[in-house]
Coordinates of C-alpha atoms in Angstrom, one line a residue:
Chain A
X14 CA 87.4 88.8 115.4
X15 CA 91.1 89.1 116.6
X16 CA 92.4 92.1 119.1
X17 CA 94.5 94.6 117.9
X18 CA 98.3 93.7 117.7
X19 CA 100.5 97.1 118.0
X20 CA 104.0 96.6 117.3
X21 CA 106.4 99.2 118.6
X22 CA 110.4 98.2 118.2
X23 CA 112.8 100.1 119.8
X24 CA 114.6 102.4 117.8
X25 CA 112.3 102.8 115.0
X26 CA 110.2 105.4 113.3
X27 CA 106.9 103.4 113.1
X28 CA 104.0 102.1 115.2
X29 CA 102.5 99.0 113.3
X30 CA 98.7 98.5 114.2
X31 CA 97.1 95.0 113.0
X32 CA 93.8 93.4 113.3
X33 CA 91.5 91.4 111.6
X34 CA 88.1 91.9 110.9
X35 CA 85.2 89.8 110.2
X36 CA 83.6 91.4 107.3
X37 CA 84.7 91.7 103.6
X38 CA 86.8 94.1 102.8
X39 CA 84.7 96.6 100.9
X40 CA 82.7 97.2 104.0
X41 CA 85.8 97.6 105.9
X42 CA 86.8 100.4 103.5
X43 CA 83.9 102.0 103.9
X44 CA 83.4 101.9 107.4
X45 CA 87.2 103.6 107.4
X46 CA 86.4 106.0 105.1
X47 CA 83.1 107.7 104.8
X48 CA 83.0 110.6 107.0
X49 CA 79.8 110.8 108.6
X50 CA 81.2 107.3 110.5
X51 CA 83.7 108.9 111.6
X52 CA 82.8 110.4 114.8
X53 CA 81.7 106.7 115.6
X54 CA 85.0 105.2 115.6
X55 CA 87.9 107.9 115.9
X56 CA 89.9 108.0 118.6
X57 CA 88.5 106.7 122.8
X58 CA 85.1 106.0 123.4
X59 CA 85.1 109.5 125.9
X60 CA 86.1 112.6 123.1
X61 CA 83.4 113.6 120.5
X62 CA 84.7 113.8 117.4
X63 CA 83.5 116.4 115.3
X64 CA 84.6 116.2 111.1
X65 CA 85.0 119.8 109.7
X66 CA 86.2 118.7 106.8
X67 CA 86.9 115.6 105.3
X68 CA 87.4 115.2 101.3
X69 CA 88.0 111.4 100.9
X70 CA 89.9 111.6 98.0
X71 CA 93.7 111.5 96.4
X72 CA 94.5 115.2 97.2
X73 CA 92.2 116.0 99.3
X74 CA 92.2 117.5 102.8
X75 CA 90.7 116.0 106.5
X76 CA 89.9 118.5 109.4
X77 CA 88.9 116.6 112.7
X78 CA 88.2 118.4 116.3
X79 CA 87.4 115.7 119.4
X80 CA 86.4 117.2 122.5
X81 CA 87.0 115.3 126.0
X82 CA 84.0 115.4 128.6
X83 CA 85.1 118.8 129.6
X84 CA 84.8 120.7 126.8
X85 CA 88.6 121.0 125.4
X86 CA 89.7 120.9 122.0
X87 CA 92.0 118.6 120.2
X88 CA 92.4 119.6 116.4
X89 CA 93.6 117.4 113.8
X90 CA 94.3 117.7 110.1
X91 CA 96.1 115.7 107.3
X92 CA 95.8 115.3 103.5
X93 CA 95.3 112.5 101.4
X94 CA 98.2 111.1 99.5
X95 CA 95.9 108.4 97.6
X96 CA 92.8 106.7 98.3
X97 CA 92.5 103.8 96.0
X98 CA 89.1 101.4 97.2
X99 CA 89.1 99.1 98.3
X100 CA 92.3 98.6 100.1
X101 CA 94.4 101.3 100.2
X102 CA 94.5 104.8 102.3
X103 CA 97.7 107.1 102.7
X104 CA 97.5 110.3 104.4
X105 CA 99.1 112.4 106.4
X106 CA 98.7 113.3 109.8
X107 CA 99.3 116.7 112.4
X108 CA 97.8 117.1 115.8
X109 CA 98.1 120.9 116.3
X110 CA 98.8 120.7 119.8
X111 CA 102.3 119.5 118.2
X112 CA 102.8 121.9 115.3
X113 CA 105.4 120.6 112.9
X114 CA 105.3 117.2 114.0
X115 CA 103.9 115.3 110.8
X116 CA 103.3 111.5 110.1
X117 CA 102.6 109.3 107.5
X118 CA 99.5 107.1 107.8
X119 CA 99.4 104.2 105.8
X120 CA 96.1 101.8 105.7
X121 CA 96.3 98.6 104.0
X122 CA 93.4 95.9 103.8
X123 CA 93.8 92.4 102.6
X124 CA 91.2 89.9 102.4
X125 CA 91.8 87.0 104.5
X126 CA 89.6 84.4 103.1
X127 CA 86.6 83.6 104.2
X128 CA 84.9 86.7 104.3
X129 CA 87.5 88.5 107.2
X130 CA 90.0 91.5 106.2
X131 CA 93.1 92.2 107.6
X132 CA 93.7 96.1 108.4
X133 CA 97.2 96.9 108.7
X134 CA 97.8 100.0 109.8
X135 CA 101.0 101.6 110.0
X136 CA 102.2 105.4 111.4
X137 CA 105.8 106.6 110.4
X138 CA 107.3 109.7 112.3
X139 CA 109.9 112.2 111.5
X140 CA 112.1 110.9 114.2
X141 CA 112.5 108.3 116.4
X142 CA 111.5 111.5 118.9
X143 CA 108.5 111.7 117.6
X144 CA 107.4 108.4 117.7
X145 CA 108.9 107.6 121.1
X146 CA 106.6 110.7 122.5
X147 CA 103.5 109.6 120.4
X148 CA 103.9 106.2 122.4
X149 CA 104.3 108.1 125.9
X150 CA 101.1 109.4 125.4
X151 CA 99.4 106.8 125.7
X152 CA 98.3 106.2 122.3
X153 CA 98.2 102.5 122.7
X154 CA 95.0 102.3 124.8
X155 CA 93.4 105.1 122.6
X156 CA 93.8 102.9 119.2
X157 CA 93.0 100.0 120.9
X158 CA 89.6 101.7 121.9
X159 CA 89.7 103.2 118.4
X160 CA 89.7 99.8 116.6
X161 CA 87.6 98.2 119.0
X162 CA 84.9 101.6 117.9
X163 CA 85.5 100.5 114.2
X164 CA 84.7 96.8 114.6
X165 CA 81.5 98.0 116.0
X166 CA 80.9 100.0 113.2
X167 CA 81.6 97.3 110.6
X168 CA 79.7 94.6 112.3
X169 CA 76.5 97.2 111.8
X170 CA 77.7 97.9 108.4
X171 CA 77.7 93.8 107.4
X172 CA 74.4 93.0 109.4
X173 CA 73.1 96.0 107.2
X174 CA 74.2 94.6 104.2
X175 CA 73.1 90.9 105.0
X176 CA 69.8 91.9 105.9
Chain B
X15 CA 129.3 127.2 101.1
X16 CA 129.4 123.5 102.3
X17 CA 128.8 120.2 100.8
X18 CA 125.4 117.6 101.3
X19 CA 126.1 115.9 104.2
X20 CA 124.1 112.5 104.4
X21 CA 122.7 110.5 107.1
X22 CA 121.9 106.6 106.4
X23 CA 122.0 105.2 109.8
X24 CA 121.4 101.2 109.8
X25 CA 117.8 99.7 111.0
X26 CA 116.4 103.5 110.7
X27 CA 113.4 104.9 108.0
X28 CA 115.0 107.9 107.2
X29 CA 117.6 110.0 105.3
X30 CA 118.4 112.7 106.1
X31 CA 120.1 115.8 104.0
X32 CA 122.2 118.6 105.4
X33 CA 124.0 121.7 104.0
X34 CA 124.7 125.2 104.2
X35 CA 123.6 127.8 101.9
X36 CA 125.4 131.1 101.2
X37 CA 122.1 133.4 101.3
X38 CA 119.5 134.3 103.8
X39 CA 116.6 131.7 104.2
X40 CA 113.9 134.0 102.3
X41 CA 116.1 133.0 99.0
X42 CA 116.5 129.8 99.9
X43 CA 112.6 129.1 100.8
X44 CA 111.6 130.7 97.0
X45 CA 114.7 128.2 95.1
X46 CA 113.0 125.3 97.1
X47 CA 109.5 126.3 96.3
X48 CA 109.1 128.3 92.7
X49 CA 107.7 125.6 90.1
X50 CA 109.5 127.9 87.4
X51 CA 112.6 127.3 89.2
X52 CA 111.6 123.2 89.7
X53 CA 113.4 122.1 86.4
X54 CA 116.8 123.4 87.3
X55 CA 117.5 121.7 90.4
X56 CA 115.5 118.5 90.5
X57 CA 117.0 115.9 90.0
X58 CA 120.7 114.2 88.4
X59 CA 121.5 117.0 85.7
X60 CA 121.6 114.7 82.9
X61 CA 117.7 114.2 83.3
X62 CA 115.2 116.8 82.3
X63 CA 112.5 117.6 84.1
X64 CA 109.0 119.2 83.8
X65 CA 106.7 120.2 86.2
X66 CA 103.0 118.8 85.3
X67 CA 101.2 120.3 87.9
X68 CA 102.7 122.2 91.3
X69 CA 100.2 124.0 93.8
X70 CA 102.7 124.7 96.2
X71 CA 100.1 125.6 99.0
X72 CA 99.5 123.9 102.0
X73 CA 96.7 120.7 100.4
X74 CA 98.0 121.6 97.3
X75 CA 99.5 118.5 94.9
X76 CA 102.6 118.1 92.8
X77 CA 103.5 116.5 89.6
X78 CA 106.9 116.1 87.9
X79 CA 108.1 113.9 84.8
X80 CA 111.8 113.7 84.9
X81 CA 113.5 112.3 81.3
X82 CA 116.3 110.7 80.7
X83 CA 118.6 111.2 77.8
X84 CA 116.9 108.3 75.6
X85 CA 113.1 109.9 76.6
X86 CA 112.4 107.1 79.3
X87 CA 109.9 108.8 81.3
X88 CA 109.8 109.1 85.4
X89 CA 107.1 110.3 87.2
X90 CA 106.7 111.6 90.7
X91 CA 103.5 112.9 92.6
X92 CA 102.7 113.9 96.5
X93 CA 100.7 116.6 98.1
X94 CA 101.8 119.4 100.0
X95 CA 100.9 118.7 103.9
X96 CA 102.3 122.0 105.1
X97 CA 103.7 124.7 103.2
X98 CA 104.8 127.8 105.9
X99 CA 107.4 130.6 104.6
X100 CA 110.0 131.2 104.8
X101 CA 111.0 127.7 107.1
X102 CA 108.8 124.6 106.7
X103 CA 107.7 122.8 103.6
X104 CA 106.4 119.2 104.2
X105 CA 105.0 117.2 101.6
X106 CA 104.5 113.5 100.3
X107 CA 106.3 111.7 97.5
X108 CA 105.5 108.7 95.7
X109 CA 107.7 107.6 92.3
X110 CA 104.9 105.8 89.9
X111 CA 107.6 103.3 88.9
X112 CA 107.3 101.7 92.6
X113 CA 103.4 102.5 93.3
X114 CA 102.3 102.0 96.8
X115 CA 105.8 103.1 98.5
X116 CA 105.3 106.5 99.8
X117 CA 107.5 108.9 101.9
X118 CA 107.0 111.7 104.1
X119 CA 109.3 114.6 102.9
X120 CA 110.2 117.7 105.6
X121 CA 112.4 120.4 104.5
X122 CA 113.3 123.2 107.5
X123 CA 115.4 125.9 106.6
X124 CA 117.4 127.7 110.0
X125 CA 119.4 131.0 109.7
X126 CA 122.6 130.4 110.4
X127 CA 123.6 133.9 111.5
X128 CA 126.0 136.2 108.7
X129 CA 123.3 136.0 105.9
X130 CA 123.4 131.8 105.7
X131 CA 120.9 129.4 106.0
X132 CA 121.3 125.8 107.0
X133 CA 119.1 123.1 104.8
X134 CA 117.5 120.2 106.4
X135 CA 115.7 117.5 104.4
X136 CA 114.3 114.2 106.2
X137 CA 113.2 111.8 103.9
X138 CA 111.1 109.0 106.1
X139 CA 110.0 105.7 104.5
X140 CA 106.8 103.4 105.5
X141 CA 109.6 100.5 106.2
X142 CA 113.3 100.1 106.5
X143 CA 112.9 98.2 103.7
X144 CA 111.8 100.9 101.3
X145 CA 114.6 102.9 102.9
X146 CA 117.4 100.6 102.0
X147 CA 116.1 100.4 98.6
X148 CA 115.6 103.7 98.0
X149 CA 119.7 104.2 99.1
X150 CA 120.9 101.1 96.9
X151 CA 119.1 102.8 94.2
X152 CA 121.8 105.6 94.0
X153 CA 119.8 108.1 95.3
X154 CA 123.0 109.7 97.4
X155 CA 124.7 110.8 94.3
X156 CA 121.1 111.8 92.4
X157 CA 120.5 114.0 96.1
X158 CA 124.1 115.4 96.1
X159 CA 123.7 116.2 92.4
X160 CA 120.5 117.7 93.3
X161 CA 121.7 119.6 95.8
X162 CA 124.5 121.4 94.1
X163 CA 122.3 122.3 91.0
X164 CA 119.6 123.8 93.8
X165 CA 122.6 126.1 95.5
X166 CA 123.1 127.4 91.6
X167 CA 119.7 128.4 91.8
X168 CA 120.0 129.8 94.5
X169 CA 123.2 131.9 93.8
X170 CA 121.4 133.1 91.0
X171 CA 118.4 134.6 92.8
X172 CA 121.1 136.3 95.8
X173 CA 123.1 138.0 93.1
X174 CA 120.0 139.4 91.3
X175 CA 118.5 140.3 95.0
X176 CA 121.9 141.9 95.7
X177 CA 121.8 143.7 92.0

């Protein structure tokens, strides 16, 4: 199992997130998206993630609120552009603490031979703005801890599925 | 009433559309939105298009067919992300003819003062690469196109408001 590799080039409108899993890529699909594993992998280990709504489909419509240890709210919704299993999610994505500041989230698995997937996953802004400010934040640490959550999840997915 | 300006700048995922239209942003908002109105702006005018399916709500999906003089089909799908009146639509699109390659389309509509309203569409692409091919697919002169057919549209609706 690899670490995450985040690529962020100056100038651009895209944060690149890459990592490879060791499980096949069904179960990595699934552990990305069925909703009641969500609040098991989104975001740092330290917010609660609570899903109000999330219809996994082309069309559909995700509502996510994480709480830090003190109580206060971050809400998050997107829809779903397509969801074809098992390698492909595109949806978009709004943290309302930034109205009107939208991005494009593209997931793409590929199987990697021998039984690991490759996740790519890759954010696109509205501006170079945008992105800049989503990397200020300090979203680096928080989808390293995020992917770090998810290869939890799929190793207990794959040990289920072996047993 | 100005022309489409254009912005292709090198190395960047994004196009982005500017121009100024001779009626208050309320007009402007319905000729952008109103699936009746869909089939004559969309698009080159030599190519006639239908709207399949248009829920122009905020999770709501869109489906156009756009045909060419000899009947060659082109279809185009996305969902709406965000759709606020009388200033903000934001919404995904995805040409079946290149399937996978998705963009994030945001239109925001300012009032310009005196009764005008300034039109600005960003158009951002999962990779540079999809961006450049998207421009060297003559998509200026089908946007430019577009946009004079949509200010029709939308001199039509101020003279009938003004009526």
């Amino acid at each position: 199992m690899s670490d995450t590799e985040i690529t962020v080039m100056p100038g651009r409108q895209d944060i690149v997130l890459s990592r490879v899993f060791d499980a096949p890529r069904d179960i990595v699909f699934r552990a990305c998206t069925e909703p009641t594993l969500v609040p098991r992998w989104w975001g740092p280990r330290h917010y609660n993630t609570t899903v109000e709504r999330d219809d996994v489909a082309t069309g559909g419509s995700w509502y996510y609120i994480s709480r830090d240890e003190e109580g206060v709210e971050y809400r998050f919704h997107g829809v779903y552009h397509d969801i074809t299993p098992p390698h492909r999610i595109v949806a978009t994505f709004e943290y309302e603490g930034m109205p009107g500041h939208v991005s494009l989230e593209t997931v793409t698995l590929w199987e990697d031979g021998a039984g690991t997937t490759r996740y790519v996953g890759t954010s696109v802004f509205q501006s170079v703005a945008d992105r800049d400010g989503m990397v200020q934040s300090g979203m680096e640490e928080g989808a390293r801890e995020g992917m770090s959550r998810l290869a939890e999840v799929i190793r207990v997915l794959r040990e289920r599925a072996e047993w």
